[in-house]
XYZ file of C-alpha atoms in Angstrom:
283
model
C -0.056 0.466 0.074
C 0.971 3.305 -1.162
C 2.665 5.677 2.328
C 3.438 1.659 4.486
C 6.674 2.033 5.963
C 8.664 -1.582 5.443
C 7.835 -3.858 7.599
C 11.773 -4.447 8.468
C 11.722 -0.338 9.262
C 9.052 -0.821 11.077
C 9.999 -3.202 13.750
C 13.621 -1.260 14.033
C 12.005 1.995 14.836
C 9.329 0.167 17.010
C 13.023 -1.386 19.355
C 14.702 1.709 19.363
C 15.682 2.435 22.694
C 14.604 5.834 24.258
C 16.737 8.492 22.803
C 17.632 7.019 19.716
C 16.132 8.368 16.595
C 17.662 6.909 14.020
C 18.901 3.601 13.793
C 22.241 4.840 14.297
C 22.263 6.616 16.527
C 20.614 3.471 18.174
C 24.025 1.526 16.143
C 26.251 3.860 18.685
C 24.481 3.823 22.255
C 25.216 0.210 21.583
C 28.653 0.446 21.030
C 29.513 2.930 23.450
C 27.242 1.134 26.427
C 29.408 -1.768 25.723
C 32.602 0.980 25.412
C 31.008 1.851 29.217
C 31.322 -1.592 30.171
C 34.437 -2.731 29.064
C 36.118 0.057 31.441
C 33.533 -0.773 34.020
C 34.667 -4.048 33.888
C 39.172 -3.304 33.768
C 38.831 -1.066 36.948
C 36.358 -3.675 38.808
C 39.326 -5.839 37.562
C 42.018 -3.850 38.131
C 43.458 -3.625 34.699
C 44.275 0.008 34.109
C 47.954 0.835 34.246
C 49.686 3.648 32.838
C 51.970 4.053 29.605
C 53.857 6.919 29.821
C 55.572 9.584 27.273
C 58.375 11.644 26.949
C 57.738 15.995 26.598
C 61.163 16.820 25.358
C 63.241 20.257 24.788
C 62.648 21.781 22.045
C 66.213 23.536 21.795
C 67.420 19.497 23.515
C 65.848 16.692 22.635
C 67.518 14.819 24.668
C 66.157 16.055 27.427
C 63.247 14.993 28.999
C 61.059 17.951 30.313
C 58.263 15.770 31.831
C 56.196 12.785 31.645
C 52.757 12.792 30.363
C 51.232 9.303 32.426
C 48.272 8.282 29.556
C 45.327 6.473 31.076
C 44.753 2.244 29.014
C 42.734 -0.560 30.519
C 42.589 -4.200 29.088
C 39.556 -5.593 27.777
C 39.063 -9.389 27.848
C 41.884 -10.819 26.096
C 44.264 -9.031 27.407
C 44.660 -6.467 24.667
C 45.651 -2.425 25.897
C 43.105 -0.152 24.181
C 44.114 3.534 24.162
C 42.162 6.485 26.309
C 40.739 7.908 23.145
C 39.185 4.357 22.075
C 36.782 4.689 25.144
C 37.238 8.357 27.158
C 34.611 9.817 24.951
C 31.582 6.767 25.948
C 32.741 6.893 29.426
C 33.957 11.483 29.930
C 30.340 12.225 31.433
C 29.597 9.251 33.474
C 30.369 8.015 36.928
C 32.621 5.236 35.561
C 34.430 8.435 34.366
C 35.181 9.524 37.414
C 36.399 6.679 38.621
C 39.155 6.180 35.930
C 40.560 9.801 36.732
C 40.653 8.899 40.768
C 42.422 5.603 39.416
C 44.183 7.774 37.028
C 45.767 9.730 40.190
C 46.301 7.063 42.340
C 48.671 4.897 39.343
C 50.678 9.083 39.318
C 51.262 9.814 42.916
C 51.737 6.009 43.319
C 54.758 6.922 40.624
C 55.750 10.535 42.002
C 56.387 8.770 45.083
C 58.465 5.519 44.102
C 60.413 8.036 41.738
C 62.273 10.945 43.978
C 63.619 12.144 40.526
C 60.356 12.625 38.255
C 58.047 14.757 37.229
C 54.548 14.251 35.844
C 51.202 14.218 34.369
C 48.347 13.643 34.981
C 44.803 14.075 32.758
C 41.533 15.028 34.812
C 38.154 15.633 33.554
C 36.815 19.076 35.075
C 33.487 17.225 36.027
C 35.540 15.525 38.668
C 36.517 19.001 40.807
C 34.814 18.334 44.137
C 34.361 14.356 43.237
C 35.195 13.137 46.555
C 37.593 10.406 46.597
C 39.870 12.029 43.700
C 39.971 14.695 46.243
C 40.668 12.075 48.826
C 42.906 10.474 47.214
C 44.892 13.830 45.808
C 44.812 14.990 49.815
C 46.270 11.034 51.134
C 49.045 11.230 48.903
C 50.517 14.862 49.801
C 50.264 13.255 53.531
C 52.072 10.909 52.708
C 53.966 12.928 51.281
C 53.918 16.657 50.363
C 56.841 17.156 47.868
C 54.603 14.544 45.409
C 52.729 18.103 44.668
C 55.641 19.976 43.130
C 56.415 17.290 40.824
C 52.468 16.440 39.330
C 50.996 18.266 36.799
C 47.201 17.904 36.216
C 46.269 18.334 32.361
C 42.627 19.252 31.754
C 41.414 19.492 28.012
C 40.255 23.248 26.783
C 36.695 21.658 26.404
C 36.709 20.489 29.899
C 37.369 23.912 31.567
C 34.957 25.137 30.388
C 32.185 23.691 30.618
C 32.981 25.266 34.985
C 35.278 27.189 34.256
C 34.524 28.940 37.947
C 34.838 26.170 39.714
C 38.512 25.525 37.130
C 39.340 29.311 38.475
C 39.209 28.193 42.124
C 40.108 24.558 41.607
C 43.430 25.433 40.630
C 43.366 27.940 42.826
C 43.658 26.224 45.427
C 46.186 23.987 44.362
C 48.766 25.755 43.190
C 49.752 26.584 46.243
C 51.058 23.937 46.888
C 53.419 23.751 44.232
C 50.877 21.690 41.581
C 50.866 23.047 38.164
C 48.674 22.761 35.511
C 48.181 22.103 32.343
C 45.851 23.081 29.227
C 45.708 20.592 27.092
C 44.120 20.775 23.257
C 44.681 23.756 23.235
C 42.964 25.748 20.342
C 40.648 22.498 19.420
C 37.568 24.649 20.550
C 38.680 28.373 20.457
C 36.426 29.146 22.995
C 37.986 28.960 26.097
C 40.524 32.324 24.542
C 37.883 34.983 26.770
C 38.455 32.643 30.290
C 43.141 32.411 29.964
C 43.017 35.775 32.129
C 40.955 34.019 34.658
C 42.397 30.179 34.524
C 46.549 30.510 34.725
C 47.375 27.803 34.185
C 51.084 27.375 33.632
C 51.576 24.973 30.110
C 49.537 25.462 27.161
C 49.619 22.163 24.902
C 48.908 23.169 21.441
C 46.758 20.826 19.236
C 47.974 18.314 17.142
C 45.437 19.021 14.627
C 47.520 22.518 13.981
C 50.928 20.712 14.280
C 51.171 17.347 12.041
C 52.274 18.315 9.233
C 53.087 21.819 9.761
C 56.139 21.937 8.192
C 54.695 21.910 4.628
C 51.187 23.644 6.254
C 51.360 27.692 6.209
C 47.559 28.019 7.172
C 48.461 25.718 10.407
C 51.719 27.994 10.004
C 50.352 30.701 10.828
C 47.387 29.593 13.854
C 50.255 28.067 15.968
C 52.055 31.174 15.616
C 49.398 32.615 16.843
C 48.842 30.858 19.357
C 52.530 30.877 20.826
C 51.171 35.061 21.453
C 48.349 33.699 23.213
C 50.844 31.623 25.356
C 53.444 33.942 26.285
C 51.239 37.127 26.477
C 50.748 34.536 29.315
C 53.306 33.577 30.671
C 52.935 29.550 29.545
C 55.153 27.498 29.169
C 54.197 26.342 25.545
C 53.616 22.505 23.989
C 53.664 21.336 21.400
C 51.172 17.878 20.794
C 51.597 14.791 17.997
C 55.008 15.453 16.745
C 55.490 13.199 14.362
C 58.444 14.115 11.697
C 61.399 15.840 11.800
C 60.242 18.655 9.351
C 56.946 19.142 11.674
C 60.015 18.816 15.599
C 62.591 21.644 14.132
C 59.714 23.338 11.915
C 58.831 23.615 15.664
C 61.564 24.014 18.046
C 62.365 27.373 14.480
C 58.831 28.789 15.859
C 59.643 28.866 19.988
C 57.667 26.311 21.154
C 58.951 25.432 24.531
C 58.785 21.188 24.206
C 57.350 18.936 22.182
C 55.981 15.517 22.519
C 54.279 12.970 19.796
C 55.574 9.782 18.242
C 58.665 11.395 16.311
C 60.244 12.243 19.971
C 58.890 7.829 21.764
C 55.847 6.665 22.218
C 53.652 6.134 25.549
C 55.247 2.137 26.597
C 53.447 0.901 30.014
C 56.870 -0.414 30.361
C 59.366 2.396 31.396
C 63.139 2.890 31.481
C 62.335 2.405 35.001
C 60.349 -0.191 34.989
C 56.755 -1.142 35.264
C 56.496 -2.193 38.757
C 53.366 -0.702 40.151
C 52.009 0.375 37.473
C 48.978 -1.220 37.915
C 46.100 -0.225 39.417
C 45.496 -1.152 43.351
C 42.769 -0.532 44.710
């Protein structure tokens, strides 16, 4: 009959869960549910660890300024799953808050074992005020007050601007304890410009979409120079992310980027030179 939807279409639409407007939405929601379950299972079984990637000086790439501890989970088969494959699905959930807590706890344990190390750990602004996260930080600093001077907390631009007033107060309180803050993925959204005078980030990490292939991309060269000028204006240490080629590394060094991070210099590893002992969730 003209105008009548095929029977299979009727059935699929009838079976769609709330919030799904079409079969593609339904498939994406199913994928996110599976991802959320994988991460929750990894947390429950303590199959969470950090992969360490150095941030090196542009002037002397053999000199490591600090390491970033990137959270990883193991799936049911034991494969190491990078954050990019699951963070979007968990970021706004309770599982995301627990993951931030575990990453911080592992980072503090690593700093305590290695007195000469400086380490950055990622967190979402949504974890500010989360009881376990604050308790873990407080406990770590009580055990060793010097940890704060070697801890860097990275907050993405997108996350920071969701609750800017809360981020400003949070940063101010912890900076008094010696903790530094990095604004990660800077330039990805351009929404944080109006908050820069209030945030007082110590480190600005330029988003990798601008640094990949920059040696031959005139548009990105202009944009990165503008981002560097912003960093200098606000007295922020600058880091170029996702540096993957020698020509890009040379261009960034000549442009005045303080430090670089990416596969050209070193890949993240769960077995760093100092050993992987303790590099796993224990709480």
